[in-house]
PDB file of C-alpha atoms in Angstrom:
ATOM      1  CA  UNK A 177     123.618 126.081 106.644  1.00 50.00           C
ATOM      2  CA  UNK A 178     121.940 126.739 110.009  1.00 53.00           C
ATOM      3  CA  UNK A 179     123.513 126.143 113.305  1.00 54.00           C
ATOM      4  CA  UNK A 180     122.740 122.361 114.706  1.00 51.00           C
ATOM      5  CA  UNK A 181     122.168 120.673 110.796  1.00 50.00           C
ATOM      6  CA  UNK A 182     124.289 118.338 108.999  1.00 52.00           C
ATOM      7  CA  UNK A 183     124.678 117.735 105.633  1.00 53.00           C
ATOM      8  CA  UNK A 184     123.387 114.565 104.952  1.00 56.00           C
ATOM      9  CA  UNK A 185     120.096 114.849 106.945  1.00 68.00           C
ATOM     10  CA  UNK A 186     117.155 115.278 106.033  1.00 69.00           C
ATOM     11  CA  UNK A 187     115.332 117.596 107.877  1.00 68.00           C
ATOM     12  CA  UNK A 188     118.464 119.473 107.616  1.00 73.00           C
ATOM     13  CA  UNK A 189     117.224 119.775 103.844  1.00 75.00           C
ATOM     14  CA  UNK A 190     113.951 120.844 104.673  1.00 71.00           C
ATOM     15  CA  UNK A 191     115.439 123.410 106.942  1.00 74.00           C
ATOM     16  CA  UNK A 192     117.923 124.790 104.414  1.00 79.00           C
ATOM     17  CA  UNK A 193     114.782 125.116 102.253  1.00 78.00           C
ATOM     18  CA  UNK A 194     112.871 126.795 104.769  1.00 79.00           C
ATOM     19  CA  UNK A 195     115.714 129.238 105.400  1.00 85.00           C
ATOM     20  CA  UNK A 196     115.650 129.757 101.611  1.00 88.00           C
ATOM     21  CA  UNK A 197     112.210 131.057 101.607  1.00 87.00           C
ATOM     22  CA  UNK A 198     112.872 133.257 104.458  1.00 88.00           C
ATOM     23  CA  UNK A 199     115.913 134.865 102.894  1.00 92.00           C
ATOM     24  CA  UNK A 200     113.466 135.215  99.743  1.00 93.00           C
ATOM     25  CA  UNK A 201     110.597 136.863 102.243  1.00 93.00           C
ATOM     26  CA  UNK A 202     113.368 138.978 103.496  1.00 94.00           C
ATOM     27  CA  UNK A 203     114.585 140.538  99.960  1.00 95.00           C
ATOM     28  CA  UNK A 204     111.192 140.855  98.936  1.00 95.00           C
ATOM     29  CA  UNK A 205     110.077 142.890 102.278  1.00 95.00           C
ATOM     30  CA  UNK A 206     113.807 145.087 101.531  1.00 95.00           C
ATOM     31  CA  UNK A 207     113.122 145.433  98.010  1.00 95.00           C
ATOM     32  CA  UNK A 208     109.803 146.948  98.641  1.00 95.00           C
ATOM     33  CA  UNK A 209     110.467 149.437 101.841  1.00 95.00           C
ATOM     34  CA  UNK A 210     113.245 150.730  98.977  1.00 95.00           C
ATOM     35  CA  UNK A 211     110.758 150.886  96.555  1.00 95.00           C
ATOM     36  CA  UNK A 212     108.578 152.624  98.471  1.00 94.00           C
ATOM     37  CA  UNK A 213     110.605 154.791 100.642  1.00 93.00           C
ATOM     38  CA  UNK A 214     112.612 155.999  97.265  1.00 94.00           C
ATOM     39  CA  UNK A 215     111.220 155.741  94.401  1.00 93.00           C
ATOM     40  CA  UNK A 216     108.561 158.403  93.230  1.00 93.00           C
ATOM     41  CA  UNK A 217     104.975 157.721  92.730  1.00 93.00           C
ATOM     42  CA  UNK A 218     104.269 156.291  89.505  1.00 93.00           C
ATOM     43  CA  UNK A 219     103.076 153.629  87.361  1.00 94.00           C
ATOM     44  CA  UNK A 220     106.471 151.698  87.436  1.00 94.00           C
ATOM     45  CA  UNK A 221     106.467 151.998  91.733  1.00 93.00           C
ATOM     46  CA  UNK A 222     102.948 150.348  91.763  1.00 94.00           C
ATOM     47  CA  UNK A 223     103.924 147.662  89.112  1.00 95.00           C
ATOM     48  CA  UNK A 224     107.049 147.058  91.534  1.00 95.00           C
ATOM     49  CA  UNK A 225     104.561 146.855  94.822  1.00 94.00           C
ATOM     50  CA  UNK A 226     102.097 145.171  93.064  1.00 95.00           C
ATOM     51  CA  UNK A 227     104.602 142.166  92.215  1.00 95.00           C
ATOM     52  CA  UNK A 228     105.970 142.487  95.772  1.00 95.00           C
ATOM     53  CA  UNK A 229     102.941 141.658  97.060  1.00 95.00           C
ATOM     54  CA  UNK A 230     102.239 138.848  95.038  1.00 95.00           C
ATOM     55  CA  UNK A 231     105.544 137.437  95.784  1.00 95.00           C
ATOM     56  CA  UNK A 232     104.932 138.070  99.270  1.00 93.00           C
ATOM     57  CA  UNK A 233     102.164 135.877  98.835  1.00 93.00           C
ATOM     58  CA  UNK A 234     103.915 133.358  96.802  1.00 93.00           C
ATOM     59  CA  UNK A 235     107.237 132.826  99.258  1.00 91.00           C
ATOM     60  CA  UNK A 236     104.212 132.569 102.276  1.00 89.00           C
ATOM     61  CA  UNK A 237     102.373 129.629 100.737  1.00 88.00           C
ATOM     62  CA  UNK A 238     106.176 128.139  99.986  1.00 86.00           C
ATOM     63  CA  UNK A 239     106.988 128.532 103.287  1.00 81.00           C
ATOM     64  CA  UNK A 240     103.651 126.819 104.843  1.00 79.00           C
ATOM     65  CA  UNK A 241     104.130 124.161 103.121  1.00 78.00           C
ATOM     66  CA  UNK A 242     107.786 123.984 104.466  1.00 71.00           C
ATOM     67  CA  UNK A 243     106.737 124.550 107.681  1.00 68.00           C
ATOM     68  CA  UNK A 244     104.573 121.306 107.522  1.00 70.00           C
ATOM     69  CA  UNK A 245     107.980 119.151 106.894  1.00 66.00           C
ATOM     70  CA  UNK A 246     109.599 120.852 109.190  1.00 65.00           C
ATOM     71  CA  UNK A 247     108.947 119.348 112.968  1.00 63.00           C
ATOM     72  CA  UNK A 248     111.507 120.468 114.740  1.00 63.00           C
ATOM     73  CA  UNK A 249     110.820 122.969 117.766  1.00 62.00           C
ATOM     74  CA  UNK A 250     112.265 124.287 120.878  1.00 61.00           C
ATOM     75  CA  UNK A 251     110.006 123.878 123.986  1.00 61.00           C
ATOM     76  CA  UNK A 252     107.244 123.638 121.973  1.00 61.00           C
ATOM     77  CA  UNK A 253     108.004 127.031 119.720  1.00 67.00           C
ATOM     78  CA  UNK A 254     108.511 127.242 115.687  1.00 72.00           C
ATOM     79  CA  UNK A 255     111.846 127.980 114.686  1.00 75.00           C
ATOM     80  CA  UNK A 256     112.700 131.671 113.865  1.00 79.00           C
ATOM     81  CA  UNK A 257     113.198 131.540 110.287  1.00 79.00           C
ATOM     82  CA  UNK A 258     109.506 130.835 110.537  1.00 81.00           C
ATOM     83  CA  UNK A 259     109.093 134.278 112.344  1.00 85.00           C
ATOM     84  CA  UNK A 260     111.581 136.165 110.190  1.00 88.00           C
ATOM     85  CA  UNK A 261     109.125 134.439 106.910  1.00 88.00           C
ATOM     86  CA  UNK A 262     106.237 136.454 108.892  1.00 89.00           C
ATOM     87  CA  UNK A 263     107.865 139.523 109.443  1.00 92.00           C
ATOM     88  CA  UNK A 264     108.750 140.125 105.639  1.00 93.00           C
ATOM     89  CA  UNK A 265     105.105 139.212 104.906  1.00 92.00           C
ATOM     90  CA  UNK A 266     103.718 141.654 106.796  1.00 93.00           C
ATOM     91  CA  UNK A 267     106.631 144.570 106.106  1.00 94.00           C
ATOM     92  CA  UNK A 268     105.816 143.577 102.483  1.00 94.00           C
ATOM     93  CA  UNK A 269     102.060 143.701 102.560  1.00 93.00           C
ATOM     94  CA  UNK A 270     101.447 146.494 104.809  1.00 93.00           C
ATOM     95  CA  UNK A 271     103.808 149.042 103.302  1.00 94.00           C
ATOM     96  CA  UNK A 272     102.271 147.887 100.235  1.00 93.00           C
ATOM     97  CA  UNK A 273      98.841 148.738 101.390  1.00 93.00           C
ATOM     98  CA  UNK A 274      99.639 152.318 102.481  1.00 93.00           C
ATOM     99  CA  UNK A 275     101.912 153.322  99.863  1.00 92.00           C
ATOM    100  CA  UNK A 276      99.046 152.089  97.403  1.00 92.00           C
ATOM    101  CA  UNK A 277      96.265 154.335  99.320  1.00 92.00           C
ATOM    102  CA  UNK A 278      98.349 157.198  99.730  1.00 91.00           C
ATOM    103  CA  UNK A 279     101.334 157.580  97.153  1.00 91.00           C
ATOM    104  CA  UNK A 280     102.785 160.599  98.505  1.00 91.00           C
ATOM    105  CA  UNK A 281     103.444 159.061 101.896  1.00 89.00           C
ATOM    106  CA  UNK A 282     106.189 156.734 101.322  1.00 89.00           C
ATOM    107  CA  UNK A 283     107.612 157.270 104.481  1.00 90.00           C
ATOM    108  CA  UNK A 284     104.668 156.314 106.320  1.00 91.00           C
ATOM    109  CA  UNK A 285     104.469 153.043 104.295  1.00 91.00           C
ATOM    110  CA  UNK A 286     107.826 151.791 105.626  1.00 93.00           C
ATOM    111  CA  UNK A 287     106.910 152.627 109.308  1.00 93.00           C
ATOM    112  CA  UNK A 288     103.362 150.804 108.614  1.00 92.00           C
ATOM    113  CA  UNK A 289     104.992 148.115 106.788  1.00 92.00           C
ATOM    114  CA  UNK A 290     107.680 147.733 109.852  1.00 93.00           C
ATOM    115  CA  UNK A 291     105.283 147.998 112.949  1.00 93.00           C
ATOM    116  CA  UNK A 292     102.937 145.815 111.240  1.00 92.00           C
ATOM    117  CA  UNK A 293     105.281 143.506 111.187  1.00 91.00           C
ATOM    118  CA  UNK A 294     106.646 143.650 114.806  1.00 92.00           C
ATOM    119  CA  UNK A 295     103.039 143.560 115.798  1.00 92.00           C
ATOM    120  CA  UNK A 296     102.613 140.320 114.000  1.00 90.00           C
ATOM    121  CA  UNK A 297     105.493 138.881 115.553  1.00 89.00           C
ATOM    122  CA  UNK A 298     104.940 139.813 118.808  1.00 89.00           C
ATOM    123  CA  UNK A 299     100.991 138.769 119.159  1.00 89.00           C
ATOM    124  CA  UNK A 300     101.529 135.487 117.121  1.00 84.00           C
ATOM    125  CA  UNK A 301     105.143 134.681 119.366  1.00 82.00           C
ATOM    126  CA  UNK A 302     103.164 135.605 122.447  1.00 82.00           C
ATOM    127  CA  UNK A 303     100.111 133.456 121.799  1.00 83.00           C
ATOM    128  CA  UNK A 304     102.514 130.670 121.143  1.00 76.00           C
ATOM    129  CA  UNK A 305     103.902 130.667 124.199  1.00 75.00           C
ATOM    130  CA  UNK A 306     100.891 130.737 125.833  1.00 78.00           C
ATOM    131  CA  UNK A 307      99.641 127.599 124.373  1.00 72.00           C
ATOM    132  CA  UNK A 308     103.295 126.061 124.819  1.00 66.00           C
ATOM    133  CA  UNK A 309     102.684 126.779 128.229  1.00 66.00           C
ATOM    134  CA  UNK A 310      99.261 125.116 128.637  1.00 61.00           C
TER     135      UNK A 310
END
């Protein structure tokens, strides 16, 4: 259970949830840098990232829909499971992307997959604390 919930509340439910689908996010985005950084190129390693992605996709739209229940927020900022949810997306996605354009590059998928997803973090938690700041 996260820090600062109790059991019988009930946006401590929706925040178990929501840590849920970020520990799902998270697998996935794992999962896939393996898949990609190991395994070689094949029909069974785009099956795998093909899946990923659409999981990817799947755990995102879950976790939107948490994120609606969920109002809790420090100084005006979403809680970090919902940036940890983002990160995976964008690991997942991205590495996806590159090792699907260029199979032989594995390695460059996982760094694509990772900076892609700092970058997200880092432009969508800075323009949030802009606009917290407003």
């Amino acid at each position: 259970m996260p820090p600062g919930t109790t059991a019988g509340d009930d946006a401590a439910r929706v925040r178990r949830a929501g840590w849920l689908v970020t520990g799902a996010a998270v697998t996935v985005a794992v999962a896939t840098l393996l898949v990609v950084g190991l395994v070689p190129p094949g029909p069974g390693r785009t099956a795998a990232v093909v899946t990923a992605v659409v999981l990817a996709f799947a755990l995102a739209a879950w976790r939107a829909v948490r994120a609606r229940r969920d109002t809790t927020a420090v100084a005006g900022l979403r809680p970090i499971s919902s940036w940890l949810a983002a990160f995976a997306w964008a690991v997942t996605v991205f590495s996806a992307l590159v090792a699907l354009a260029a199979p032989d590059e594995g390695g460059r998928a996982v760094m694509a997959g990772l900076l892609a997803g700092c970058l997200l973090v880092l432009v969508g938690r800075g323009a949030e604390q802009v606009g917290a700041r407003s």
